């Protein structure tokens, strides 16, 4: 398995950028389009566990105001050959000192790259001396 395929890294970087843009704009149609549209899709959020594309889409449509604005602090893209990859990132919501984490497993489908599994979490508050420097 090739963990450094340059083309896959390029494609997943573009997809991750599209996701961040759609999230910032609360473009639920674009967000839905980035997820695999099947019952196998899973998204574990800050306070919700969602199973299947329908539950994920319903959550987004019922979420008032969308996701809070955030800044990406660090991103790592790990290709799993040319058919799958993992995008891991750290973020900070505007006005917060807590670090958020997001991992997405992407698969390369006939309709382009799609998120099959995602996990979002927020770390506990860390004292200033324990915060990592980025």
PDB file of C-alpha atoms in Angstrom:
ATOM      1  CA  UNK A   1       0.000   0.000   0.000  1.00  0.00           C
ATOM      2  CA  UNK A   2       1.342   3.391  -0.987  1.00  0.00           C
ATOM      3  CA  UNK A   3       0.977   5.939   1.835  1.00  0.00           C
ATOM      4  CA  UNK A   4       2.501   8.856  -0.066  1.00  0.00           C
ATOM      5  CA  UNK A   5       0.764   8.864  -3.441  1.00  0.00           C
ATOM      6  CA  UNK A   6       1.157  12.467  -4.612  1.00  0.00           C
ATOM      7  CA  UNK A   7      -1.944  12.461  -6.830  1.00  0.00           C
ATOM      8  CA  UNK A   8      -4.138  11.141  -4.017  1.00  0.00           C
ATOM      9  CA  UNK A   9      -2.717  13.750  -1.626  1.00  0.00           C
ATOM     10  CA  UNK A  10      -3.492  16.475  -4.174  1.00  0.00           C
ATOM     11  CA  UNK A  11      -7.055  15.234  -4.713  1.00  0.00           C
ATOM     12  CA  UNK A  12      -7.792  14.839  -0.999  1.00  0.00           C
ATOM     13  CA  UNK A  13      -6.339  18.272  -0.270  1.00  0.00           C
ATOM     14  CA  UNK A  14      -8.772  19.740  -2.798  1.00  0.00           C
ATOM     15  CA  UNK A  15     -11.672  17.763  -1.282  1.00  0.00           C
ATOM     16  CA  UNK A  16     -10.747  18.810   2.255  1.00  0.00           C
ATOM     17  CA  UNK A  17     -10.608  22.447   1.131  1.00  0.00           C
ATOM     18  CA  UNK A  18     -14.061  22.053  -0.460  1.00  0.00           C
ATOM     19  CA  UNK A  19     -15.392  20.586   2.774  1.00  0.00           C
ATOM     20  CA  UNK A  20     -13.994  23.443   4.879  1.00  0.00           C
ATOM     21  CA  UNK A  21     -15.469  26.024   2.488  1.00  0.00           C
ATOM     22  CA  UNK A  22     -18.891  24.334   2.493  1.00  0.00           C
ATOM     23  CA  UNK A  23     -18.787  24.055   6.295  1.00  0.00           C
ATOM     24  CA  UNK A  24     -17.912  27.738   6.693  1.00  0.00           C
ATOM     25  CA  UNK A  25     -20.757  28.743   4.354  1.00  0.00           C
ATOM     26  CA  UNK A  26     -23.211  26.240   5.903  1.00  0.00           C
ATOM     27  CA  UNK A  27     -23.786  24.916   2.381  1.00  0.00           C
ATOM     28  CA  UNK A  28     -25.660  21.766   3.362  1.00  0.00           C
ATOM     29  CA  UNK A  29     -26.162  20.645  -0.243  1.00  0.00           C
ATOM     30  CA  UNK A  30     -22.402  20.762  -0.858  1.00  0.00           C
ATOM     31  CA  UNK A  31     -21.723  19.004   2.455  1.00  0.00           C
ATOM     32  CA  UNK A  32     -24.244  16.276   1.596  1.00  0.00           C
ATOM     33  CA  UNK A  33     -22.601  15.817  -1.805  1.00  0.00           C
ATOM     34  CA  UNK A  34     -19.221  15.215  -0.152  1.00  0.00           C
ATOM     35  CA  UNK A  35     -20.546  12.257   1.878  1.00  0.00           C
ATOM     36  CA  UNK A  36     -21.112   8.745   0.536  1.00  0.00           C
ATOM     37  CA  UNK A  37     -24.876   8.459   0.070  1.00  0.00           C
ATOM     38  CA  UNK A  38     -25.386   5.111   1.731  1.00  0.00           C
ATOM     39  CA  UNK A  39     -26.334   3.458   5.006  1.00  0.00           C
ATOM     40  CA  UNK A  40     -22.657   2.586   5.646  1.00  0.00           C
ATOM     41  CA  UNK A  41     -21.710   6.236   6.209  1.00  0.00           C
ATOM     42  CA  UNK A  42     -21.011   7.182   9.838  1.00  0.00           C
ATOM     43  CA  UNK A  43     -20.407  10.563  11.459  1.00  0.00           C
ATOM     44  CA  UNK A  44     -19.601  10.890  15.148  1.00  0.00           C
ATOM     45  CA  UNK A  45     -19.973  14.537  16.107  1.00  0.00           C
ATOM     46  CA  UNK A  46     -19.455  16.593  19.235  1.00  0.00           C
ATOM     47  CA  UNK A  47     -22.772  15.484  20.707  1.00  0.00           C
ATOM     48  CA  UNK A  48     -24.313  13.119  18.181  1.00  0.00           C
ATOM     49  CA  UNK A  49     -23.736   9.720  16.584  1.00  0.00           C
ATOM     50  CA  UNK A  50     -25.154   9.586  13.064  1.00  0.00           C
ATOM     51  CA  UNK A  51     -25.550   6.429  11.011  1.00  0.00           C
ATOM     52  CA  UNK A  52     -26.261   6.614   7.303  1.00  0.00           C
ATOM     53  CA  UNK A  53     -26.291   9.525   4.886  1.00  0.00           C
ATOM     54  CA  UNK A  54     -29.948  10.292   5.631  1.00  0.00           C
ATOM     55  CA  UNK A  55     -29.295  10.873   9.367  1.00  0.00           C
ATOM     56  CA  UNK A  56     -26.253  13.025   8.576  1.00  0.00           C
ATOM     57  CA  UNK A  57     -28.220  15.154   6.111  1.00  0.00           C
ATOM     58  CA  UNK A  58     -31.132  15.541   8.539  1.00  0.00           C
ATOM     59  CA  UNK A  59     -28.751  16.664  11.298  1.00  0.00           C
ATOM     60  CA  UNK A  60     -27.223  19.328   9.056  1.00  0.00           C
ATOM     61  CA  UNK A  61     -30.616  20.630   7.961  1.00  0.00           C
ATOM     62  CA  UNK A  62     -31.906  20.833  11.537  1.00  0.00           C
ATOM     63  CA  UNK A  63     -28.787  22.535  12.924  1.00  0.00           C
ATOM     64  CA  UNK A  64     -29.554  26.214  13.426  1.00  0.00           C
ATOM     65  CA  UNK A  65     -26.792  28.428  12.059  1.00  0.00           C
ATOM     66  CA  UNK A  66     -24.481  25.614  10.982  1.00  0.00           C
ATOM     67  CA  UNK A  67     -21.071  24.858  12.417  1.00  0.00           C
ATOM     68  CA  UNK A  68     -19.364  27.598  14.450  1.00  0.00           C
ATOM     69  CA  UNK A  69     -16.601  29.382  12.496  1.00  0.00           C
ATOM     70  CA  UNK A  70     -13.190  27.782  12.908  1.00  0.00           C
ATOM     71  CA  UNK A  71      -9.571  27.988  11.869  1.00  0.00           C
ATOM     72  CA  UNK A  72      -7.676  24.897  10.726  1.00  0.00           C
ATOM     73  CA  UNK A  73      -4.464  24.620  12.741  1.00  0.00           C
ATOM     74  CA  UNK A  74      -2.935  21.520  11.209  1.00  0.00           C
ATOM     75  CA  UNK A  75      -3.884  18.977   8.557  1.00  0.00           C
ATOM     76  CA  UNK A  76      -2.407  15.612   7.667  1.00  0.00           C
ATOM     77  CA  UNK A  77      -3.474  13.666   4.589  1.00  0.00           C
ATOM     78  CA  UNK A  78      -2.668   9.969   4.464  1.00  0.00           C
ATOM     79  CA  UNK A  79      -3.461   8.208   1.188  1.00  0.00           C
ATOM     80  CA  UNK A  80      -4.244   4.508   1.307  1.00  0.00           C
ATOM     81  CA  UNK A  81      -3.168   3.842  -2.247  1.00  0.00           C
ATOM     82  CA  UNK A  82      -5.368   5.558  -4.838  1.00  0.00           C
ATOM     83  CA  UNK A  83      -8.775   4.358  -3.639  1.00  0.00           C
ATOM     84  CA  UNK A  84      -8.971   5.672  -0.073  1.00  0.00           C
ATOM     85  CA  UNK A  85      -7.382   8.089   2.340  1.00  0.00           C
ATOM     86  CA  UNK A  86      -7.642   9.706   5.740  1.00  0.00           C
ATOM     87  CA  UNK A  87      -7.762  13.453   6.363  1.00  0.00           C
ATOM     88  CA  UNK A  88      -6.906  14.386   9.952  1.00  0.00           C
ATOM     89  CA  UNK A  89      -7.028  17.949  11.150  1.00  0.00           C
ATOM     90  CA  UNK A  90      -6.905  20.088  14.243  1.00  0.00           C
ATOM     91  CA  UNK A  91      -8.990  23.234  14.442  1.00  0.00           C
ATOM     92  CA  UNK A  92      -9.959  25.979  16.832  1.00  0.00           C
ATOM     93  CA  UNK A  93     -13.407  27.517  16.899  1.00  0.00           C
ATOM     94  CA  UNK A  94     -13.393  31.307  16.802  1.00  0.00           C
ATOM     95  CA  UNK A  95     -13.313  32.708  20.334  1.00  0.00           C
ATOM     96  CA  UNK A  96     -12.274  29.402  21.927  1.00  0.00           C
ATOM     97  CA  UNK A  97      -8.978  28.164  23.313  1.00  0.00           C
ATOM     98  CA  UNK A  98      -9.939  24.497  23.012  1.00  0.00           C
ATOM     99  CA  UNK A  99      -8.548  22.356  20.212  1.00  0.00           C
ATOM    100  CA  UNK A 100     -10.944  20.440  18.019  1.00  0.00           C
ATOM    101  CA  UNK A 101     -10.074  17.322  16.045  1.00  0.00           C
ATOM    102  CA  UNK A 102     -11.613  15.893  12.914  1.00  0.00           C
ATOM    103  CA  UNK A 103     -10.837  12.674  11.070  1.00  0.00           C
ATOM    104  CA  UNK A 104     -12.443  11.722   7.786  1.00  0.00           C
ATOM    105  CA  UNK A 105     -12.051   8.518   5.807  1.00  0.00           C
ATOM    106  CA  UNK A 106     -12.507   9.249   2.100  1.00  0.00           C
ATOM    107  CA  UNK A 107     -13.135   6.703  -0.670  1.00  0.00           C
ATOM    108  CA  UNK A 108     -12.623   7.196  -4.389  1.00  0.00           C
ATOM    109  CA  UNK A 109     -15.924   6.389  -6.117  1.00  0.00           C
ATOM    110  CA  UNK A 110     -17.107   6.613  -9.738  1.00  0.00           C
ATOM    111  CA  UNK A 111     -18.699   9.927  -8.657  1.00  0.00           C
ATOM    112  CA  UNK A 112     -15.524  11.302  -7.092  1.00  0.00           C
ATOM    113  CA  UNK A 113     -14.097  11.280  -3.591  1.00  0.00           C
ATOM    114  CA  UNK A 114     -16.665  10.829  -0.801  1.00  0.00           C
ATOM    115  CA  UNK A 115     -16.489  10.769   3.001  1.00  0.00           C
ATOM    116  CA  UNK A 116     -17.372   7.323   4.330  1.00  0.00           C
ATOM    117  CA  UNK A 117     -16.641   7.943   8.012  1.00  0.00           C
ATOM    118  CA  UNK A 118     -16.024  11.070  10.081  1.00  0.00           C
ATOM    119  CA  UNK A 119     -15.306  11.806  13.719  1.00  0.00           C
ATOM    120  CA  UNK A 120     -15.245  15.241  15.355  1.00  0.00           C
ATOM    121  CA  UNK A 121     -14.233  15.942  18.953  1.00  0.00           C
ATOM    122  CA  UNK A 122     -13.196  18.851  21.136  1.00  0.00           C
ATOM    123  CA  UNK A 123     -10.385  18.401  23.640  1.00  0.00           C
ATOM    124  CA  UNK A 124     -10.747  19.451  27.254  1.00  0.00           C
ATOM    125  CA  UNK A 125      -9.378  22.861  28.172  1.00  0.00           C
ATOM    126  CA  UNK A 126      -5.614  22.708  28.605  1.00  0.00           C
ATOM    127  CA  UNK A 127      -3.619  25.020  30.866  1.00  0.00           C
ATOM    128  CA  UNK A 128      -1.603  27.554  28.882  1.00  0.00           C
ATOM    129  CA  UNK A 129       1.664  25.727  29.693  1.00  0.00           C
ATOM    130  CA  UNK A 130       0.363  22.446  28.229  1.00  0.00           C
ATOM    131  CA  UNK A 131      -0.952  23.814  24.927  1.00  0.00           C
ATOM    132  CA  UNK A 132       1.029  22.574  21.956  1.00  0.00           C
ATOM    133  CA  UNK A 133       2.724  25.153  19.806  1.00  0.00           C
ATOM    134  CA  UNK A 134       1.682  24.903  16.184  1.00  0.00           C
TER     135      UNK A 134
END
